Short mmCIF file of C-alpha atoms and ligand atoms in Angstrom, two decimals:
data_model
loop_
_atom_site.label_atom_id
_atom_site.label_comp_id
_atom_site.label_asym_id
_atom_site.label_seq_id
_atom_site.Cartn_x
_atom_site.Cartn_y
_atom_site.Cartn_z
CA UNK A 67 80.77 28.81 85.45
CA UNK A 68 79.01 26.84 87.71
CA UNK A 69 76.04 24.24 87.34
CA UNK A 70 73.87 21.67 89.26
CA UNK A 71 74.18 19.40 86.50
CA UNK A 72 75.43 19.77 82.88
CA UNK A 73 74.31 17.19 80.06
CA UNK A 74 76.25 16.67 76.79
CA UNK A 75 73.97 15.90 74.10
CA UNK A 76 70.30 17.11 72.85
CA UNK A 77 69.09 14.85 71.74
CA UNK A 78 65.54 12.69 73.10
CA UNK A 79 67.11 11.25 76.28
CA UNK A 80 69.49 14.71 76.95
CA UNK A 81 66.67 16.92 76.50
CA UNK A 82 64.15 14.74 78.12
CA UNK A 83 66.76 14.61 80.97
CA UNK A 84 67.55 17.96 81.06
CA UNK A 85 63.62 19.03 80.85
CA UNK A 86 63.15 16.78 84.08
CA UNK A 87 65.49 18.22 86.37
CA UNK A 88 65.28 21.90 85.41
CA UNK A 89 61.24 21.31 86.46
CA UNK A 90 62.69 20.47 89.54
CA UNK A 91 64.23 23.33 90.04
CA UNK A 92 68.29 22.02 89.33
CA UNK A 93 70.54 24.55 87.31
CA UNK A 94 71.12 22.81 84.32
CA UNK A 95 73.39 23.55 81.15
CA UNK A 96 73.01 21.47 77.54
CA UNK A 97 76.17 21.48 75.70
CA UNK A 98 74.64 19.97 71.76
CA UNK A 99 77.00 19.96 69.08
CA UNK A 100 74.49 19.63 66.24
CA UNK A 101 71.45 17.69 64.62
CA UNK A 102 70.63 14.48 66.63
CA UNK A 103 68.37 11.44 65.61
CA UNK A 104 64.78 13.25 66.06
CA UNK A 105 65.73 14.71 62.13
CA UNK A 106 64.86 10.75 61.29
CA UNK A 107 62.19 10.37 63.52
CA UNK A 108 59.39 8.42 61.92
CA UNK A 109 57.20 10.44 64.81
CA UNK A 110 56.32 6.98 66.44
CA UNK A 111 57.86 5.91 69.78
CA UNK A 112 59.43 2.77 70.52
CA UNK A 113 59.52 1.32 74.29
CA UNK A 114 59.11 -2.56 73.36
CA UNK A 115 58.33 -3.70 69.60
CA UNK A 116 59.90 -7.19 69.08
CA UNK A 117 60.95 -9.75 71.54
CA UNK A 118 64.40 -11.57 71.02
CA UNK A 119 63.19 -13.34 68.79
CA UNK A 120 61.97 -10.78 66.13
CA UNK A 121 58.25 -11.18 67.14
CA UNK A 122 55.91 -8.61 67.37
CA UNK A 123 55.04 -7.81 71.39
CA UNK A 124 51.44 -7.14 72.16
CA UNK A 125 52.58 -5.85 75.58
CA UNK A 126 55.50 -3.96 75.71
CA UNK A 127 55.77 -4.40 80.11
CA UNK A 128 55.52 -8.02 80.12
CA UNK A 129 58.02 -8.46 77.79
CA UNK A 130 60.22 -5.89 79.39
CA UNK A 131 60.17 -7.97 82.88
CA UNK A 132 61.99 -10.62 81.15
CA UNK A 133 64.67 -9.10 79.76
CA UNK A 134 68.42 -9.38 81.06
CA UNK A 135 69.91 -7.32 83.62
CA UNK A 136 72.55 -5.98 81.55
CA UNK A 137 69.48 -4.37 79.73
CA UNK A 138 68.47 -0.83 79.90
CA UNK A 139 65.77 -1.22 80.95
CA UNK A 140 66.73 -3.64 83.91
CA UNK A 141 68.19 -0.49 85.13
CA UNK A 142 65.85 1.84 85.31
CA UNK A 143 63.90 -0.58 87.51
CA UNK A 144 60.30 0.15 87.66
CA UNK A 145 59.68 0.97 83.65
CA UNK A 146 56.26 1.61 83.53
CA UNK A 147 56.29 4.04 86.33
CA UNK A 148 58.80 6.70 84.06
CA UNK A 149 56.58 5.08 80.68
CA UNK A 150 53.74 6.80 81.91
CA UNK A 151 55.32 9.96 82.57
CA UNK A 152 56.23 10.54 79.11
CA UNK A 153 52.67 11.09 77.54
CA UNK A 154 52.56 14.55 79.87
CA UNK A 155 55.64 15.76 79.36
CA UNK A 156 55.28 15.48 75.58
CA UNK A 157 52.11 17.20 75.94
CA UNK A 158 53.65 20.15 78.05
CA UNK A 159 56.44 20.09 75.14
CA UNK A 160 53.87 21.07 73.05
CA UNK A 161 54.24 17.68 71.01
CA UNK A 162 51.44 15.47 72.32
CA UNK A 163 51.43 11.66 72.23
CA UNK A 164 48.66 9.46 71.06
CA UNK A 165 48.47 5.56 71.39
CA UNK A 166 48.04 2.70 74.60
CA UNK A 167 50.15 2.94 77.51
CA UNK A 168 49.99 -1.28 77.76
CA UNK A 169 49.90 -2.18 73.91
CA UNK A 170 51.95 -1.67 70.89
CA UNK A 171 50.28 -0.47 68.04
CA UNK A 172 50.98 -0.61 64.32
CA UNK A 173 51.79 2.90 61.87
CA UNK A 174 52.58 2.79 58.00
CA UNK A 175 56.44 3.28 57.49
CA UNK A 176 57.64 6.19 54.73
CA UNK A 177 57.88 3.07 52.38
CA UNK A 178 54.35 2.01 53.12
CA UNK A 179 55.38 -1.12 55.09
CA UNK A 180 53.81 -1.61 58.53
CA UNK A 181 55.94 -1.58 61.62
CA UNK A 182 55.04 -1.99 65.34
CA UNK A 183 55.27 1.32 67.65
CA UNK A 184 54.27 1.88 71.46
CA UNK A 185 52.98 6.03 71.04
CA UNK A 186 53.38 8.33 68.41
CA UNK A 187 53.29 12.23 67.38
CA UNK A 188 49.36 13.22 67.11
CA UNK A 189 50.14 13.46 63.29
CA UNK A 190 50.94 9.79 62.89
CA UNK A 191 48.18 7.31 62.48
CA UNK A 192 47.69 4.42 64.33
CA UNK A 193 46.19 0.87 63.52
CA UNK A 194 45.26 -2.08 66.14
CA UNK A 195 47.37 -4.88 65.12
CA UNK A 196 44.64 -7.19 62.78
CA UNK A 197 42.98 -4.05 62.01
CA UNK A 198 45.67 -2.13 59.48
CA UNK A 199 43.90 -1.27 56.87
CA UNK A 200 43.33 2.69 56.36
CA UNK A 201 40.48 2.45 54.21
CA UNK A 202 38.40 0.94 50.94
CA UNK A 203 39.86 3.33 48.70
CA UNK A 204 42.80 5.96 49.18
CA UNK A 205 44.03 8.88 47.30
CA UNK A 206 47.83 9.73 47.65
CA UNK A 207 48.45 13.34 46.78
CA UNK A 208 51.87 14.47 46.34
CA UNK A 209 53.66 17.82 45.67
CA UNK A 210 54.42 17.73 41.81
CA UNK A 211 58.53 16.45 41.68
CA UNK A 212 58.58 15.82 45.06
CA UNK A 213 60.49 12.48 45.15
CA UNK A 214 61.07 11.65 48.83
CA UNK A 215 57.86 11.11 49.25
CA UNK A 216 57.80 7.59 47.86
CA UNK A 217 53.62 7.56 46.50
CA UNK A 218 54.52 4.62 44.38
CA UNK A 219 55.73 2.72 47.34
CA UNK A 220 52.99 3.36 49.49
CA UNK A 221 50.73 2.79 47.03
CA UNK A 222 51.99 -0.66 46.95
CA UNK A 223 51.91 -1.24 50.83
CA UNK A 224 48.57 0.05 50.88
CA UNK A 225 47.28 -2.66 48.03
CA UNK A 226 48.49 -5.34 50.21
CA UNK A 227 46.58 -4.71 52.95
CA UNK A 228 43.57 -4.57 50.42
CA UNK A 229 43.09 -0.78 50.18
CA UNK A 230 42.91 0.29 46.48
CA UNK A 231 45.50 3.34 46.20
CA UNK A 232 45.36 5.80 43.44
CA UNK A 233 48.27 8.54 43.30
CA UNK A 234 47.80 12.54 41.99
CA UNK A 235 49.72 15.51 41.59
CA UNK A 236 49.28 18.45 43.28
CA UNK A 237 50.83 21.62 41.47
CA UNK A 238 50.76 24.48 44.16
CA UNK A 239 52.69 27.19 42.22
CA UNK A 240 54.27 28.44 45.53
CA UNK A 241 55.83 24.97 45.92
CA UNK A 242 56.23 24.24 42.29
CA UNK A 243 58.45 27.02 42.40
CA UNK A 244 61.34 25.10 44.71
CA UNK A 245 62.15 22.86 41.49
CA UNK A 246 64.00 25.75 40.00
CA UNK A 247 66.27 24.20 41.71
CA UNK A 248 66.29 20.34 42.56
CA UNK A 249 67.93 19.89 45.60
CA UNK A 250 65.48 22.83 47.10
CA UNK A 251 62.50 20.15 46.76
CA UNK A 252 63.17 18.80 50.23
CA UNK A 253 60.94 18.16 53.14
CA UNK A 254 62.05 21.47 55.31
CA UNK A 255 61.65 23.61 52.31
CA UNK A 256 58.50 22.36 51.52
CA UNK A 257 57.27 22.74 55.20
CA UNK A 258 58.31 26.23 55.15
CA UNK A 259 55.32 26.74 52.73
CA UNK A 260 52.80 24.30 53.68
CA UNK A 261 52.72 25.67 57.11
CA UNK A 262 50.74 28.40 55.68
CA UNK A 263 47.34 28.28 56.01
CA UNK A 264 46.44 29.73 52.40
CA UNK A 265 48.64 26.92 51.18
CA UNK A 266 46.60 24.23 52.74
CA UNK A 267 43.14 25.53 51.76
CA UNK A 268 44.79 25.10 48.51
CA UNK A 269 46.31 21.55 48.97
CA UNK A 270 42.04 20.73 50.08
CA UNK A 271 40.57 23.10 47.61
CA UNK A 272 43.26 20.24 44.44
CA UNK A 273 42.42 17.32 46.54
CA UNK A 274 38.63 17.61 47.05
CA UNK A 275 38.36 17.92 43.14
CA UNK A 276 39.87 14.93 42.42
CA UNK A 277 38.38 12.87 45.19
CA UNK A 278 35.82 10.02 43.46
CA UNK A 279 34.48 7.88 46.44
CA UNK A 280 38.11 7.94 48.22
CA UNK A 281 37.44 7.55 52.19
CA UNK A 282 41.10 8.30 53.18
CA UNK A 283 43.77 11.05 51.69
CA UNK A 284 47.61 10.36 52.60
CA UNK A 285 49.57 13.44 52.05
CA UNK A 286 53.39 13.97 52.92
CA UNK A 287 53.68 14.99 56.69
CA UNK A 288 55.51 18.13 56.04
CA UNK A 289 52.65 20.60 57.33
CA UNK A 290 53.44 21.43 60.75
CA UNK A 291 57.17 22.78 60.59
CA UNK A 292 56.00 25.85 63.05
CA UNK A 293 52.32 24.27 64.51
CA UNK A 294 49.56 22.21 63.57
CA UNK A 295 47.26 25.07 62.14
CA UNK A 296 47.70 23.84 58.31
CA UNK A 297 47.38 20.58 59.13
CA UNK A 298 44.07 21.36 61.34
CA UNK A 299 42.88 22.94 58.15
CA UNK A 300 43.28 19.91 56.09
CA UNK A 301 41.91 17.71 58.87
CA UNK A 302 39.04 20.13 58.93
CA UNK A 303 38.66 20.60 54.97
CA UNK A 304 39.24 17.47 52.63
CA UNK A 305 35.72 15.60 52.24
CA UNK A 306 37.76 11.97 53.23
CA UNK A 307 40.03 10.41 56.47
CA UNK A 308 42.97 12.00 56.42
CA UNK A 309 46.87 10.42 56.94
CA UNK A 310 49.66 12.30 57.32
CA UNK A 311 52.92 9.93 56.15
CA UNK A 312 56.28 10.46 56.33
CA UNK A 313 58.70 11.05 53.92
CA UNK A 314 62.59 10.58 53.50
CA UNK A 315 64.33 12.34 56.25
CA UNK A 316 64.76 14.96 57.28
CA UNK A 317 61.52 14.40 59.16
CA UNK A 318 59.09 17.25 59.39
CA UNK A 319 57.39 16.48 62.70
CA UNK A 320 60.77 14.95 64.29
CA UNK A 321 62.61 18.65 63.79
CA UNK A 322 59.39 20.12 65.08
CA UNK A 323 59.35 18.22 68.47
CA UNK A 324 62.73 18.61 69.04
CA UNK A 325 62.67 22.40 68.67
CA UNK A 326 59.72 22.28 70.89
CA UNK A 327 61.48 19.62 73.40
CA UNK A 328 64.58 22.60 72.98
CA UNK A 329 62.34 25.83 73.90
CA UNK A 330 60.55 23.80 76.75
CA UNK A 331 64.25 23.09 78.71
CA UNK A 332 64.79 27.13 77.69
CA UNK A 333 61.92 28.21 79.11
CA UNK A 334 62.07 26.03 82.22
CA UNK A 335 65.63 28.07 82.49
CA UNK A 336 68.09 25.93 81.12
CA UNK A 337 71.09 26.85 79.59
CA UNK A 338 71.85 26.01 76.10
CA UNK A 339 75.14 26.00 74.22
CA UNK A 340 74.06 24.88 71.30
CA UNK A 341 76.56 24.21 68.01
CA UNK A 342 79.21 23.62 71.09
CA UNK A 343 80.74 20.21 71.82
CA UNK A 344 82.07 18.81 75.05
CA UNK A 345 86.13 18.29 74.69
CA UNK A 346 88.90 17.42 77.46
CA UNK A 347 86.70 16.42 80.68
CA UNK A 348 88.93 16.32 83.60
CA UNK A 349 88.98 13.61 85.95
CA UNK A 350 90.09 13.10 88.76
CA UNK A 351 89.74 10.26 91.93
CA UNK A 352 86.86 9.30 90.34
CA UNK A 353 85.04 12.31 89.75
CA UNK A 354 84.77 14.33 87.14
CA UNK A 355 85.60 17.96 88.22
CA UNK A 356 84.85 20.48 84.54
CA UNK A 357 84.83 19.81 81.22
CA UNK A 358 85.83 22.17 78.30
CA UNK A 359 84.22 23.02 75.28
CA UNK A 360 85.05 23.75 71.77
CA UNK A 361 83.67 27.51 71.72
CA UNK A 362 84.34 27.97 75.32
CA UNK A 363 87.95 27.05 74.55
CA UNK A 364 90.39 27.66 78.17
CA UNK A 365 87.31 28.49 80.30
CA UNK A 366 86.06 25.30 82.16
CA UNK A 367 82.38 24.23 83.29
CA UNK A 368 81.42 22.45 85.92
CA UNK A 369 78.64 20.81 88.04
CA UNK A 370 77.92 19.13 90.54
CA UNK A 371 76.89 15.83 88.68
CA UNK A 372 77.10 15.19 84.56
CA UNK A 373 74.91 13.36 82.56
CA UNK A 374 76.61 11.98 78.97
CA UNK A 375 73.53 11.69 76.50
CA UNK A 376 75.55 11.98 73.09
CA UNK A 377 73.89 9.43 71.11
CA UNK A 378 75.39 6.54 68.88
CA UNK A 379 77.53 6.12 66.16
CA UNK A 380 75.19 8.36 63.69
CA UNK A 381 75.78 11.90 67.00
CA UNK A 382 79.20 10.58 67.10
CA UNK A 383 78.79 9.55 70.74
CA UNK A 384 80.32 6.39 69.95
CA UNK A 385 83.01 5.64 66.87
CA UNK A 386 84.56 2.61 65.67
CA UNK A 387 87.71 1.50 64.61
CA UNK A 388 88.56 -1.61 62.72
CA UNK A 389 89.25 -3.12 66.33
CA UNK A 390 87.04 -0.99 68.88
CA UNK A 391 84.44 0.80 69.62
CA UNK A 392 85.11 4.10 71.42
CA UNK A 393 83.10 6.57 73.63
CA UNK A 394 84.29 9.94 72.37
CA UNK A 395 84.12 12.60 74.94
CA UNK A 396 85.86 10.48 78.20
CA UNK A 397 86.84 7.77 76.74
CA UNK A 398 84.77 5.60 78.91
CA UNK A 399 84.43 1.70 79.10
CA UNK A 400 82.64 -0.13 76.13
CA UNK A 401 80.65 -2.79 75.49
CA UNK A 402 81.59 -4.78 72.04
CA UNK A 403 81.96 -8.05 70.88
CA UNK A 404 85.45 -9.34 70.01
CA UNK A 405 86.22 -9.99 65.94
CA UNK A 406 84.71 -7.57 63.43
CA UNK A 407 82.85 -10.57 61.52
CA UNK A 408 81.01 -10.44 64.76
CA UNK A 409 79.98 -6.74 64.63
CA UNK A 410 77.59 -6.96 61.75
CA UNK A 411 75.51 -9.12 59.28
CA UNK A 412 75.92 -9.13 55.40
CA UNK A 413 71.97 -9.85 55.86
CA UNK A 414 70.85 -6.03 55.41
CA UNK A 415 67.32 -6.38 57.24
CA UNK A 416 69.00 -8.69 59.53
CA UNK A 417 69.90 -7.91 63.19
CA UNK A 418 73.45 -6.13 63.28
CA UNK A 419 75.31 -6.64 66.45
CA UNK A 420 76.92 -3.40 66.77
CA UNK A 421 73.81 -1.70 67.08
CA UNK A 422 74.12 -3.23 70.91
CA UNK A 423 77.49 -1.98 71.64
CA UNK A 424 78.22 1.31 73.96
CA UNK A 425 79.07 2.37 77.11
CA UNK A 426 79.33 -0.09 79.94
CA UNK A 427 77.27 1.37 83.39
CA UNK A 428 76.83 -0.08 86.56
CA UNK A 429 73.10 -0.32 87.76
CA UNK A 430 72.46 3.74 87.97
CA UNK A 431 73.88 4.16 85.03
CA UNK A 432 77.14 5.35 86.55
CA UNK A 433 79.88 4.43 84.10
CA UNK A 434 83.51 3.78 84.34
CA UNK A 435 87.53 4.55 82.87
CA UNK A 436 90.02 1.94 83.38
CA UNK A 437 87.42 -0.19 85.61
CA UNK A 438 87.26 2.93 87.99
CA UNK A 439 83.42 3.84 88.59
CA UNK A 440 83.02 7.70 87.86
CA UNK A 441 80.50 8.76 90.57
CA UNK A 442 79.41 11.84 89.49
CA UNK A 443 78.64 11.33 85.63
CA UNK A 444 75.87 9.38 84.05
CA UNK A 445 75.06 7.77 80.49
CA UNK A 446 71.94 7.29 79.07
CA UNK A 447 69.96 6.75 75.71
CA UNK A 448 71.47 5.46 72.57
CA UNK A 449 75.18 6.23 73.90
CA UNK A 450 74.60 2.86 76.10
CA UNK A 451 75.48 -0.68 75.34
CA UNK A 452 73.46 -3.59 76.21
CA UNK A 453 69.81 -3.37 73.83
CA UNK A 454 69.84 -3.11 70.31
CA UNK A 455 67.63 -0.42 69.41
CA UNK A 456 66.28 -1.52 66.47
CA UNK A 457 65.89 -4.76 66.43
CA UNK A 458 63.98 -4.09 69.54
CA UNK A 459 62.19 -0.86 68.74
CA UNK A 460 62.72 0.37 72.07
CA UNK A 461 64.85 3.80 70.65
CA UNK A 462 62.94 6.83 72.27
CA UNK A 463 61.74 4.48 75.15
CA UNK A 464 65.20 3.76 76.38
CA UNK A 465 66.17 7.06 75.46
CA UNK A 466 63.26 8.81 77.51
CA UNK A 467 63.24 6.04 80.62
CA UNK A 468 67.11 6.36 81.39
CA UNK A 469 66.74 9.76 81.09
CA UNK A 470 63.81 9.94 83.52
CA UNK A 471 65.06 7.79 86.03
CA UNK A 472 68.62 9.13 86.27
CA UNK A 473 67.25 12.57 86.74
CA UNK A 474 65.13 11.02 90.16
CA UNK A 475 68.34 9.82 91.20
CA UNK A 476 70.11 13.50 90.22
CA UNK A 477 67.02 15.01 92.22
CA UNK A 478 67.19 12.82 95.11
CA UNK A 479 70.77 13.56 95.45
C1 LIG B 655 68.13 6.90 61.72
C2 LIG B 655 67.44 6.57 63.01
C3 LIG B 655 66.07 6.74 63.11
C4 LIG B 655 65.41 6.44 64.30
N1 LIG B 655 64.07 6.59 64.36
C5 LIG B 655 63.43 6.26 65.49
C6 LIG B 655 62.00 6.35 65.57
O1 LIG B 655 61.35 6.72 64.60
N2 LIG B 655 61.39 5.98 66.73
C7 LIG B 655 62.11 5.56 67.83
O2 LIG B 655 61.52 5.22 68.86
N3 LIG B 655 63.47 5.49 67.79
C8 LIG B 655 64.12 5.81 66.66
N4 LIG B 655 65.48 5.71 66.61
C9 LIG B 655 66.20 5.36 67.84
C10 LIG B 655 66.87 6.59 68.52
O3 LIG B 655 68.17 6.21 68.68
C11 LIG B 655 66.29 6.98 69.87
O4 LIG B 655 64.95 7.05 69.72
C12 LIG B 655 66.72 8.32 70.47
O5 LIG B 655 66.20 9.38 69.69
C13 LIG B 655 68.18 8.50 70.69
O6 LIG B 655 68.34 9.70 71.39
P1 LIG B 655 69.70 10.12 72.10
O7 LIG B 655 69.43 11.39 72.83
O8 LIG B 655 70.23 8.98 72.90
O9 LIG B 655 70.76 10.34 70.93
P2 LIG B 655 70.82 11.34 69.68
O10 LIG B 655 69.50 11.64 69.15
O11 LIG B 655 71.82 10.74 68.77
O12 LIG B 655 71.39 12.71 70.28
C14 LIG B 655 72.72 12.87 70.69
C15 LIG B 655 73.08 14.35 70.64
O13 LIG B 655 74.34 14.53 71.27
C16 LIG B 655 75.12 15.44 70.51
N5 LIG B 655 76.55 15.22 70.81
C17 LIG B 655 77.33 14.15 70.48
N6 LIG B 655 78.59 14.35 70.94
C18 LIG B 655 78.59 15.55 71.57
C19 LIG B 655 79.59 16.31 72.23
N7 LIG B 655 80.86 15.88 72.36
N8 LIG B 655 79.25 17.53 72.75
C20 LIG B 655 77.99 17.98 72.63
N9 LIG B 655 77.00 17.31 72.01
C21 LIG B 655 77.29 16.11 71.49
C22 LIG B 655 74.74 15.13 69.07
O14 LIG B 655 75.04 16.20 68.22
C23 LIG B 655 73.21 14.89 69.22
O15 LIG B 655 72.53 16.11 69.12
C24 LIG B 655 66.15 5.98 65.42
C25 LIG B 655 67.54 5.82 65.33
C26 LIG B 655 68.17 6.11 64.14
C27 LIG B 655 69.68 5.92 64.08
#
């Protein structure tokens, strides 16, 4: 079997990739061996939150101009020219963007803390930094023993931004019905049956009743699993501002772009093989010539270029050993600092090092075995050393600008 280009990996930066150059009319297969990062998606989208010094960025490009030229970033050149193609091709993935092209804004974590983002999923309210407070008063509804949605929490957040919280219960029978069993009461359950429109008139029909004066409602985001029609009906329905927050993962709106991020590379004509994994590439002089798969077993696929987007240590792109950090499918060069101690910090909020390790590219992106460049395969996203993702909150926007840029190069041949 024979393609223009096959990428290993579906997650943001494979898909986004693989989207890209299928437009543009390049065969493409997706080999994805399973879940990827999107199932923790908070919904907002990171291209430049802190500086090096843990500061919030107002501007996300002048910051970026300043950064070292082992960075990402410093690769993909001209960042704000593949920044501002992302807003569209979100949009014709069916999973619009909101938020300022030039600015970071703020959003309300699943905890009910504040943390900087660039854009975010239309469900995901944003605040101008200095103006983060959702309202005077707030009602937080939740689903009756639904515990990863953390009311308490954000109740607390909320109060210390000045916005008096009050919590209720919401006992929809339908959903009540899950805590026959406990470990049912999870967000995809749950968004199985909120998606359904006479389930949200009900979820507005509990909350208006209680409402006394509230001017914003924060319910669970676990409403648009299939589209936003239950959510449009709260929007439409409860007598108050209404915020969507998320909950523990997995995350409602993060499955629900990537299966829409999935169906848009489908129905641009890519190939998926999903549930497969990349195994025994062969290389040779440089190049790599096919690579096998786990389901595909002795036959061989090939292209004419590959792109290697298979995430971090969480996809299993990347694993670690007590004294090194591997890339799993080639075996490429890595990035890593020498001596464990200086992998990590015993400070849990505090930046840990091996975030920052990964796979060591040239300037396209073109990475190498044994020093030898391998001309015909790129990495990009998470799988790549040299910017630590979240200490810098620049996840999806390295993810999404790597991929963009290495399928010009793909394009231009
Ligand atoms: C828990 C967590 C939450 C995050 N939340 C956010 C957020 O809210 N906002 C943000 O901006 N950034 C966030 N990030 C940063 C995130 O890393 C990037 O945003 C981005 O999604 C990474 O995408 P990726 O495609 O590089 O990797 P991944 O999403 O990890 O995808 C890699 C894919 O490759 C597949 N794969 C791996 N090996 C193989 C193989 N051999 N064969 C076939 N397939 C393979 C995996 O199964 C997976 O599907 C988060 C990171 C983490 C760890």
């Amino acid at each position: 079997m024979k393609f223009d280009v096959i990428i290993i990996g579906g997650g943001l930066s494979g898909l986004t990739c693989g989207y890209a150059l299928q437009k543009a009319g390049k065969k493409c297969l997706m080999v994805t061996s399973g879940q990827n990062v999107m199932y923790f998606s908070s919904g907002g989208f990171g291209l430049l939150s802190r500086d090096s010094d843990g500061n919030f960025v107002k501007n996300p490009f002048d910051e970026i101009g300043k950064l070292p030229a082992s960075h990402p970033y410093s690769k993909v050149g001209d960042v704000r020219k593949y920044a501002e193609m992302i807003p569209s091709l979100m949009a014709e993935a069916l999973t619009p963007l909101h938020g300022n092209i030039d600015s970071n804004s703020l959003m309300y974590s699943a905890l009910g803390m504040l943390r900087p983002t660039w854009m975010a999923l239309d469900s995901v309210t944003l605040f101008k930094p200095g103006n983060e407070k959702p309202g005077e008063k707030a009602m937080i509804a939740n689903f009756s023993g639904y515990l990863d949605f953390n009311s308490a929490f954000i109740a607390e957040g909320l109060s210390a931004r000045g916005t008096q919280a009050e919590i209720m219960t919401l006992d929809i029978p339908e959903i009540s019905y899950l805590r026959r069993n406990p470990s049912e009461m999870r967000s995809v359950n749950i968004g199985r049956i909120a998606a359904k429109p006479e389930i949200a008139r009900k979820v507005a029909e509990a909350v208006n009743c209680r409402l006394k004066g509230e001017d914003v409602v924060i319910l669970p985001a676990v409403f648009n699993l299939e589209d936003d029609v239950a959510m449009e009906i709260l929007r439409e329905s409860i007598k108050a501002r209404l915020m969507f927050l998320g909950n523990m993962p997995p995350s409602v709106p993060g499955i629900r772009s990537q299966l829409e991020l999935l169906s848009s590379f489908e129905r641009a004509g890519g190939t998926l093989l999903k549930g497969d994994s990349a195994t025994r590439p062969e290389v040779f002089g440089g190049k790599v010539s096919c690579i096998h798969t786990m389901n595909l077993g002795e036959t061989a696929i090939e292209a004419d270029s590959y792109v290697l987007a298979s995430g971090s240590f969480y996809s299993k792109g990347l694993t670690a050993t007590p004294e090194k950090i591997s890339e799993t499918v080639f075996g490429l060069d890595t990035d890593y600092a020498q001596g464990r101690e200086n992998w990590y910090t015993k400070d849990f909020f505090g930046k840990q090092n091996y975030l920052g390790f990964g796979v060591r590219t040239d300037e396209d992106f073109h990475p190498s075995i044994g020093g030898e460049k391998i001309s015909n395969l790129y990495a990009i996203g998470s799988v790549l050393s040299g910017y630590n993702l979240v200490a810098e909150g620049s996840g999806a926007g390295v993810a999404m600008t790597s991929a963009l840029k290495v399928a010009d190069e793909i394009i231009k041949g």
